[in-house]
XYZ file of N, CA and C in Angstrom:
615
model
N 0.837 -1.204 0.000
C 0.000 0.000 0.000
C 0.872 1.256 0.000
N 1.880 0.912 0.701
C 2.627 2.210 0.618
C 3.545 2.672 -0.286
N 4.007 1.568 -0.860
C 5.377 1.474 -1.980
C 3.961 2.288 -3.240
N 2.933 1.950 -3.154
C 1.953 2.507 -4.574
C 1.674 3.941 -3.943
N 1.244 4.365 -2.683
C 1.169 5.724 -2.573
C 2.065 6.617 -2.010
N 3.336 6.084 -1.644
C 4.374 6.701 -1.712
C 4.598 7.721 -0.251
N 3.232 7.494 0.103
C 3.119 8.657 1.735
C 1.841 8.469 2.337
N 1.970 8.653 3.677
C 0.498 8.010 4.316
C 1.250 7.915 5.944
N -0.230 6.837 6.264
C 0.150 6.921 7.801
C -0.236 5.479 7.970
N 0.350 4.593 8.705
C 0.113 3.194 9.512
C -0.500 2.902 10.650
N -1.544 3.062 10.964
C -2.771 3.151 11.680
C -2.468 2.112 12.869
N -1.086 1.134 13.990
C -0.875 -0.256 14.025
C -1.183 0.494 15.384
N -1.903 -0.899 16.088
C -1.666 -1.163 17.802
C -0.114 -0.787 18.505
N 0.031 -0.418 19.226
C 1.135 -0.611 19.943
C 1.519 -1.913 20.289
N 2.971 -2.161 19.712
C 3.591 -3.782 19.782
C 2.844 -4.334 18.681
N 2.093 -4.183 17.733
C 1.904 -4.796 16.550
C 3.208 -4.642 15.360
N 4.103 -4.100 15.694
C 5.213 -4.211 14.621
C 5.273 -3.343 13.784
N 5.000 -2.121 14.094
C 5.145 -0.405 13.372
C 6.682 -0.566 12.811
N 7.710 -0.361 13.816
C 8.616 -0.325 13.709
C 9.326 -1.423 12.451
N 9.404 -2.450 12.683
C 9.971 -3.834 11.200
C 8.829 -3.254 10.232
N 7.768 -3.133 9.923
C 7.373 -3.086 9.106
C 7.973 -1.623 8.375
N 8.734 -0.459 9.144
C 9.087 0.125 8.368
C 10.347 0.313 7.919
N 10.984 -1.026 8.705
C 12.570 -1.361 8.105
C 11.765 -2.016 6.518
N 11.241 -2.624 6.587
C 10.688 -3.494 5.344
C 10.496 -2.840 4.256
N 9.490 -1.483 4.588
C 9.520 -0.502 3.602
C 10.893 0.402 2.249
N 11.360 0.839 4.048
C 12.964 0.877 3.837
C 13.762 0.465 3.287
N 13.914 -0.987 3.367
C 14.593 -1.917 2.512
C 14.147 -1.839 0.499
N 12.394 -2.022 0.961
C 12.221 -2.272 -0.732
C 12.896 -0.750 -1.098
N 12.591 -0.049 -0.522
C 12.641 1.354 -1.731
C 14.545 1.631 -1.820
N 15.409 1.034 -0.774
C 16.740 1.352 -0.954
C 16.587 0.359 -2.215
N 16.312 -0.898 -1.926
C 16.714 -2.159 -3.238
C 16.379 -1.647 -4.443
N 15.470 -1.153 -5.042
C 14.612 -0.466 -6.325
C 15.099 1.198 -6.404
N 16.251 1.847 -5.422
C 17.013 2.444 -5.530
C 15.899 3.979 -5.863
N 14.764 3.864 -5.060
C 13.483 4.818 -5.166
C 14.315 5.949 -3.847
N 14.835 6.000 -3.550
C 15.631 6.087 -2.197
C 17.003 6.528 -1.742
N 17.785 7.400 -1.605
C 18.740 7.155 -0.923
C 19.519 7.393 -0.199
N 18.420 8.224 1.175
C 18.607 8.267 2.337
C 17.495 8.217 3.150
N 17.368 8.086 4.591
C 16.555 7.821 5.371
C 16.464 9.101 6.651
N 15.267 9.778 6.433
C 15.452 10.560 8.221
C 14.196 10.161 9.097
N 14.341 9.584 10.136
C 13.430 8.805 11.342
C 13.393 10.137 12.628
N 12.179 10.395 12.602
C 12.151 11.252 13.399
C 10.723 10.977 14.909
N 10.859 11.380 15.792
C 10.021 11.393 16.896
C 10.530 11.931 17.699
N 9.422 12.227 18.984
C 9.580 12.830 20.096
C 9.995 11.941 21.488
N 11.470 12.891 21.702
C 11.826 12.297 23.036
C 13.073 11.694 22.776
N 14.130 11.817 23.493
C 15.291 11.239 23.200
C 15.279 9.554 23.787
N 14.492 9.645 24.613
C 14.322 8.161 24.943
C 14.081 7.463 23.907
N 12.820 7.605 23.205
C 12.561 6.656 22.117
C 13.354 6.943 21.094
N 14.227 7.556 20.513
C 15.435 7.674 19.716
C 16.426 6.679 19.936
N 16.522 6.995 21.142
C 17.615 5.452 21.890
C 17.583 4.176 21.442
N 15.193 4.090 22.175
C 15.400 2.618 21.997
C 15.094 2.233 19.916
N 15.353 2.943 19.474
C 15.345 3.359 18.022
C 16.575 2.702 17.795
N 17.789 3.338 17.828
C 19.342 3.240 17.625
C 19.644 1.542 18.044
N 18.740 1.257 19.273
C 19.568 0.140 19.506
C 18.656 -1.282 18.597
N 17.603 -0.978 18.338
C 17.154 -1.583 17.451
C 18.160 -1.971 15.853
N 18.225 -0.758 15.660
C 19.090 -0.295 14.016
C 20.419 -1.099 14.682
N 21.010 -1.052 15.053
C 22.504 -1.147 15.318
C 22.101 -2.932 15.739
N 21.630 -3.218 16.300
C 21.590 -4.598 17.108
C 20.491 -5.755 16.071
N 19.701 -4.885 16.036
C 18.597 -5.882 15.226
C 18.318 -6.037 13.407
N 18.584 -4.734 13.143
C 18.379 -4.428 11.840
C 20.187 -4.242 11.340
N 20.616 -4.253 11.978
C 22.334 -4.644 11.408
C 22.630 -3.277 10.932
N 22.153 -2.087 11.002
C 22.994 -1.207 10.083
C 23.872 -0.704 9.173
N 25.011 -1.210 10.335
C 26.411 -1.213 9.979
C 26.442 -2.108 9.310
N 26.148 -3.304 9.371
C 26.421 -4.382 8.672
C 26.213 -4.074 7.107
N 24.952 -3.136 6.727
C 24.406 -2.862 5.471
C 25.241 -1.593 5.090
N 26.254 -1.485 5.890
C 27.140 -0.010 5.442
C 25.910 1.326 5.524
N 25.531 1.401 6.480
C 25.034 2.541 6.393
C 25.088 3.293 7.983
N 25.197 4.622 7.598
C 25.927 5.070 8.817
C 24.974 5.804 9.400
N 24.655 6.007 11.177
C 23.705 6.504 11.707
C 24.108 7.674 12.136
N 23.400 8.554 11.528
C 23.583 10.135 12.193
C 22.865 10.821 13.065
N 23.158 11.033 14.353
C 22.180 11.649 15.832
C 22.110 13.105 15.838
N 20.677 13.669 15.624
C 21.033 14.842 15.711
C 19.550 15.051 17.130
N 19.887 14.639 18.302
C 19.140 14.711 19.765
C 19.991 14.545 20.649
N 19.272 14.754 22.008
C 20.016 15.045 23.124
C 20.052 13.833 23.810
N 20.696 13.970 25.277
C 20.646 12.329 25.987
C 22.146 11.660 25.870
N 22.234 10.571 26.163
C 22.603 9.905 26.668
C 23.939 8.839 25.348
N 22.343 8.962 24.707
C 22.280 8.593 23.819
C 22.824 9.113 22.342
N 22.342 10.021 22.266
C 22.534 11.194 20.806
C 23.684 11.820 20.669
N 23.810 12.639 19.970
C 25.134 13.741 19.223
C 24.096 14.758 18.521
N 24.807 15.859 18.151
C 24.455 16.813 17.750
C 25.361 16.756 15.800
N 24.829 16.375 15.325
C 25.714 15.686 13.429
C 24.691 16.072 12.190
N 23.749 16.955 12.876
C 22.917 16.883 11.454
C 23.805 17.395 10.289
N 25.107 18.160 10.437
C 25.884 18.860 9.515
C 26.019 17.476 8.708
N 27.184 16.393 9.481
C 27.525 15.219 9.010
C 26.747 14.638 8.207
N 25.284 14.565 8.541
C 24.573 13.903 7.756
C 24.323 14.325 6.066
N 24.246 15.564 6.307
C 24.003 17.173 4.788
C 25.002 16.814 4.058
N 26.389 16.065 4.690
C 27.459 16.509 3.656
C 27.348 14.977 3.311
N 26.676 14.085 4.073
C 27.061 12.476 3.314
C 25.754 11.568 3.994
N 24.715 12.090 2.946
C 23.169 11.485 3.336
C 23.335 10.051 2.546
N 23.616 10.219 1.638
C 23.518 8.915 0.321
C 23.995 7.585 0.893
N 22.966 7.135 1.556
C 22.891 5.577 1.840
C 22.935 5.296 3.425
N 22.335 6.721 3.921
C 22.882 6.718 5.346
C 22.018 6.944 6.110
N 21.102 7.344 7.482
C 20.053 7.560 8.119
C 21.056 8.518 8.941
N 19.112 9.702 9.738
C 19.496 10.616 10.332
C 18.220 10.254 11.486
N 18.763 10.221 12.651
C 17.888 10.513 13.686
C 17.770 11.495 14.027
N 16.682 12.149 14.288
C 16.126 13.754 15.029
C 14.665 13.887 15.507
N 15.107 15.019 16.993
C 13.567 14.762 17.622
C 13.165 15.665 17.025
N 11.495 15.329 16.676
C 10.720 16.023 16.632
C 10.922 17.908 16.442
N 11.635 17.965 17.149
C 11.696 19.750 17.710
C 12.665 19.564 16.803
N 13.768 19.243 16.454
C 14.893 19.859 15.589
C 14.655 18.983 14.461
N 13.161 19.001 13.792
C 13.135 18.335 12.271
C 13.312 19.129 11.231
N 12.595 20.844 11.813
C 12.514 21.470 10.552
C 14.040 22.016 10.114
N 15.037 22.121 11.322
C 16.921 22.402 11.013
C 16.891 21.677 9.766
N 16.545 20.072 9.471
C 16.807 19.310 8.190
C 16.047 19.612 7.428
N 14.710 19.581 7.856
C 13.737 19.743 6.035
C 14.104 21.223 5.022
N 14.603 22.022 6.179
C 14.518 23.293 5.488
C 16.037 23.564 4.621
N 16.822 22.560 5.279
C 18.544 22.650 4.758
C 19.050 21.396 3.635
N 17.523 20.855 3.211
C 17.738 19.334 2.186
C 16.487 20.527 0.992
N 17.460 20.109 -0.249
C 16.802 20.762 -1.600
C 16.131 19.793 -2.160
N 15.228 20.473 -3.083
C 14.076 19.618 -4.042
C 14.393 18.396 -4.012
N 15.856 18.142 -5.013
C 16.416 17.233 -5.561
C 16.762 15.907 -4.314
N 17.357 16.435 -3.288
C 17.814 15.568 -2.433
C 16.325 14.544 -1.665
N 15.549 15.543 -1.373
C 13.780 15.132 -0.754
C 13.582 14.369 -1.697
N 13.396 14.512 -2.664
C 12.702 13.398 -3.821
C 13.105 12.357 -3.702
N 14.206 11.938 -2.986
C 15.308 10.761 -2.907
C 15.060 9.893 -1.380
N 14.375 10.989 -0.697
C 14.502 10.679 0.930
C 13.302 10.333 1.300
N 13.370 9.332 2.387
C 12.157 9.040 3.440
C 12.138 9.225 4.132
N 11.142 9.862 5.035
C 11.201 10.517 6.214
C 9.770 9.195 6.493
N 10.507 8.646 8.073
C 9.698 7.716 8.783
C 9.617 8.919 10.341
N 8.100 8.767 10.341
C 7.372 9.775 11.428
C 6.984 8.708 12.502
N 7.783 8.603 13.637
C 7.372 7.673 14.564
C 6.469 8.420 15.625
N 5.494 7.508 16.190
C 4.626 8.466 16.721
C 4.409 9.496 16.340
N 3.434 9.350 15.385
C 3.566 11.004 14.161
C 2.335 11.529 15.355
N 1.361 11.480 15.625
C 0.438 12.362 16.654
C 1.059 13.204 17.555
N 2.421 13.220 17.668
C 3.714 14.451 18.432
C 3.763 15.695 17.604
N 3.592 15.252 16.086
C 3.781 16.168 15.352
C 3.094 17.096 15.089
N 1.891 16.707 15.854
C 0.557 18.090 15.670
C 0.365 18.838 16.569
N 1.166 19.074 17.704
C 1.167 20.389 18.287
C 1.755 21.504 17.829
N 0.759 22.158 18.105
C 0.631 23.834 18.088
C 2.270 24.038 17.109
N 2.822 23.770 18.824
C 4.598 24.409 18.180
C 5.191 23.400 17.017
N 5.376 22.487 17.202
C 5.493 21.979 15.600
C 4.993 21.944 14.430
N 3.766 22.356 14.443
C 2.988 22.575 13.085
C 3.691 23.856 12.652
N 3.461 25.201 13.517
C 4.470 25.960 13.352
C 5.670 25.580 12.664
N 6.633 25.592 13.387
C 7.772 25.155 12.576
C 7.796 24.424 11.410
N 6.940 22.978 11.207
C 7.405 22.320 10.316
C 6.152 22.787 8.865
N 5.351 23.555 8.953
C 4.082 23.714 8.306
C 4.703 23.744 6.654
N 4.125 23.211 6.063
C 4.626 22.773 4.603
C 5.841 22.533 3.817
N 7.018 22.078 4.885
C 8.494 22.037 4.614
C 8.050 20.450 4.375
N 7.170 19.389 4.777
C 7.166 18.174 4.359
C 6.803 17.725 3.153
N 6.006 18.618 2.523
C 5.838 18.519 1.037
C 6.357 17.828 -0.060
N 7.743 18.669 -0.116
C 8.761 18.479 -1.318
C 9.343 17.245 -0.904
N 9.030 16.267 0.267
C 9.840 14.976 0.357
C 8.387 13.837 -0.726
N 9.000 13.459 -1.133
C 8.351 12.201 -2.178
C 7.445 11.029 -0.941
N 8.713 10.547 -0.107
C 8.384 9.479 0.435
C 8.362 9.568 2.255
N 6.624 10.113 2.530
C 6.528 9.925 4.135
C 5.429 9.190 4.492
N 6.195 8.229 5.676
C 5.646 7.386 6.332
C 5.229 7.687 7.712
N 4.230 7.775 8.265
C 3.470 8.077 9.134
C 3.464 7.016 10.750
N 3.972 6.448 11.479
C 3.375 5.493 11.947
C 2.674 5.846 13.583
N 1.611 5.581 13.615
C 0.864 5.585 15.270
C 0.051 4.557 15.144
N -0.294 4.493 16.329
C -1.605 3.778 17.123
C -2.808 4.512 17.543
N -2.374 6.262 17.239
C -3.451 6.832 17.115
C -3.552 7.833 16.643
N -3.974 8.013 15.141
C -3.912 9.053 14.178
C -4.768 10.132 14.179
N -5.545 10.236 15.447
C -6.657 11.188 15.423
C -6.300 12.192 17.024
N -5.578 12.974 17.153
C -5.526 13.544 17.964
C -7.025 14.125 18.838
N -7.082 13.475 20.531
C -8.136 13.975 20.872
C -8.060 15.497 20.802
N -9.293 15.760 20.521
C -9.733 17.374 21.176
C -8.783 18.461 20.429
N -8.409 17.904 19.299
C -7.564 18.829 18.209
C -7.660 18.190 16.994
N -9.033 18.926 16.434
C -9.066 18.696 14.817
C -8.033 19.138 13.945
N -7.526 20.514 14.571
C -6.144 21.385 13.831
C -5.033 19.996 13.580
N -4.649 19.796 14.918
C -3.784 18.936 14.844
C -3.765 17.700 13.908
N -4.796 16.718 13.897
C -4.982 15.675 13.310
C -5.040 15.894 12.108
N -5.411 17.415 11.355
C -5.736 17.839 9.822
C -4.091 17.971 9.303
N -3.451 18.611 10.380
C -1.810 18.572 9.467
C -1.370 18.006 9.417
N -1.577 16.372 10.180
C -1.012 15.069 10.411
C -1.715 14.838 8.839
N -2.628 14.807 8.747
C -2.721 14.124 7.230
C -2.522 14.614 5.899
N -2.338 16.116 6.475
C -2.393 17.313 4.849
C -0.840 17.096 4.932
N 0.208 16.881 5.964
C 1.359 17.248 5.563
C 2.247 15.661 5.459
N 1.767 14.334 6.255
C 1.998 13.199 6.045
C 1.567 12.497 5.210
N 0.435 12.233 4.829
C -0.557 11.878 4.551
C -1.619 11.298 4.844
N -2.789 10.980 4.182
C -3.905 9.642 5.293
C -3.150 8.829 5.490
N -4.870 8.023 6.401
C -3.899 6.735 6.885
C -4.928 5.279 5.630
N -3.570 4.984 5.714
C -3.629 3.889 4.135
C -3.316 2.792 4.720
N -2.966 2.326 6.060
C -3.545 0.953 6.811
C -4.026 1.164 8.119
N -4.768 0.413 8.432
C -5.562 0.101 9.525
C -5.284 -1.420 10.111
N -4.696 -1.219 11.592
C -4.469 -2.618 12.149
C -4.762 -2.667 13.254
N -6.070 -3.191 14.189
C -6.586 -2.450 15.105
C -5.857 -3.547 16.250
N -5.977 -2.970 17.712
C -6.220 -3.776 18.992
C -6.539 -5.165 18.790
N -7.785 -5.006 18.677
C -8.554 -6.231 18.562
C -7.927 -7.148 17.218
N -7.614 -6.131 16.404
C -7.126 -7.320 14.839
C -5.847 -8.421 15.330
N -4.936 -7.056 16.038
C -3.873 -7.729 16.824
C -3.677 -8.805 17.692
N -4.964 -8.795 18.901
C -5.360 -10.089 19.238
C -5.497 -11.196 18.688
N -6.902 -10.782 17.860
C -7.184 -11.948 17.270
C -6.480 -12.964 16.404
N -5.101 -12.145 15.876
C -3.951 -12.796 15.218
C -2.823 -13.862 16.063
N -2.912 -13.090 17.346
C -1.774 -13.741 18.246
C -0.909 -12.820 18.341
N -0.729 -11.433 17.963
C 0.378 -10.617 18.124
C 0.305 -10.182 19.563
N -0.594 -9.448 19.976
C -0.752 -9.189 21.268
C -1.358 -9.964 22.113
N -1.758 -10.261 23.206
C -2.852 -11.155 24.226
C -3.763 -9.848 24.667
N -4.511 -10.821 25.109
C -5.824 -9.963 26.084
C -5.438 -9.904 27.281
N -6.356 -8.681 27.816
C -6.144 -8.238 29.344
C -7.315 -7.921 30.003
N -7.608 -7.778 31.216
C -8.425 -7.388 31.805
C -8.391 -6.224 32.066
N -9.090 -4.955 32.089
C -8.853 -3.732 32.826
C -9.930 -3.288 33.905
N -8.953 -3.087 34.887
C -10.365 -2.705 35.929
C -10.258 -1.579 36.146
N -10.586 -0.414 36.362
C -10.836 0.809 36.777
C -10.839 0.771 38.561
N -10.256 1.517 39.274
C -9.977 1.871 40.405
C -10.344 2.978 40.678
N -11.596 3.352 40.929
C -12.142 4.546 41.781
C -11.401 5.156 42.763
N -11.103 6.897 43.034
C -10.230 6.991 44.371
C -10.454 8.358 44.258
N -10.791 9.001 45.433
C -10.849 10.638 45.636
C -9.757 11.074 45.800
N -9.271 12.584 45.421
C -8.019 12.513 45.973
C -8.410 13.327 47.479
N -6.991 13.671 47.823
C -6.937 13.965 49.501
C -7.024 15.609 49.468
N -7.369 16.295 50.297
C -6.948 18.219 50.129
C -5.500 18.142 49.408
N -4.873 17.759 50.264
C -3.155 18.118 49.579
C -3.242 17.862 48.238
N -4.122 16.519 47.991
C -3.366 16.436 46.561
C -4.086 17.001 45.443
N -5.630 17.471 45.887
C -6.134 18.776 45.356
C -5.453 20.038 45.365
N -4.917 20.270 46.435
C -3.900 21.740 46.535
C -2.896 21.364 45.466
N -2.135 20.272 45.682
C -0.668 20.145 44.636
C -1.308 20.194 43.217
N -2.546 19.807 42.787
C -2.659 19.747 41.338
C -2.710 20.788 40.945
């Protein structure tokens, strides 16, 4: 679905396999050479991390000669988006959320047409301050991939409208329940726990 529309959003459960399915993507469009660089972006340096150690450990990176460029904070990250500008061709760029538009706005026509930008937890991307910043710099990229578990931001139509005008729709649907019923996830019980809070913790809120 996506290799034919070229941009969209992946509608998956959490732990249904967002993530491999968009090494998979990745892969066809480097092989058919539709492609030839990668920028993975989301919010939070944490999930960047557990990003990196995926790429490096699971998906072999290095192994495929391709070199990872950090441009977030932590523990984890480096500050290289330069590195990446001067040697994208065959290589990936990590960046949060907040420092996406530094790249979209410093990569030309020519280079975007070439690049995929994978939007992890793209529903980050529709606040206020990032729409700002990033508001029609996603355009000129050919190939964006969208992925959440929930593409409809509550209680912000704004938000959820630039998630799809500037990513695109969402062109799969893989629900909770689909996930179950496959064996990917199990079932749970949820109980709800009623509880007042105390003065203090009315005062602290």
């Amino acid at each position: 679905e996506f290799l034919e529309k070229k941009n969209g959003i992946l509608a998956m459960a959490t732990g249904s396999g967002k993530t491999w399915t968009s090494f998979k993507i990745m892969n066809e469009l480097f092989k058919d050479n539709l492609i030839s660089q990668v920028i993975i972006t989301m919010n939070g340096n944490p999930l960047l991390a557990q990003w990196l150690d995926v790429l490096y450990e699971d998906y072999k990176a290095h192994d495929k000669g391709r070199i990872i460029f950090k441009h977030f904070g932590g523990e984890a990250g480096g500050w290289d988006l330069e590195g990446f500008l001067n040697n994208p061709t065959g290589n990936l760029l990590m960046i949060t959320n907040d420092k996406l538009s530094d790249a979209l706005t410093k990569i030309d026509e020519q280079e975007a047409s070439k690049t995929l930008i994978i939007y992890d937890e793209a529903h980050n991307l529709g606040s206020e301050t990032r729409r700002n910043k990033t508001s029609k710099l996603h355009e000129k990229f050919k190939y964006r991939l969208g992925l959440t578990a929930t593409p409809d931001r509550l209680f912000d139509e704004e938000g959820t409208k630039f998630l799809k005008d500037e990513i695109g729709p969402v062109i799969f649907e893989f629900t909770l329940e689909q996930a179950i019923e496959r064996g990917i996830l199990v079932e749970f019980d949820y109980d709800a726990l009623k509880y007042n809070l105390s003065d203090d913790e009315n005062k602290k809120i």
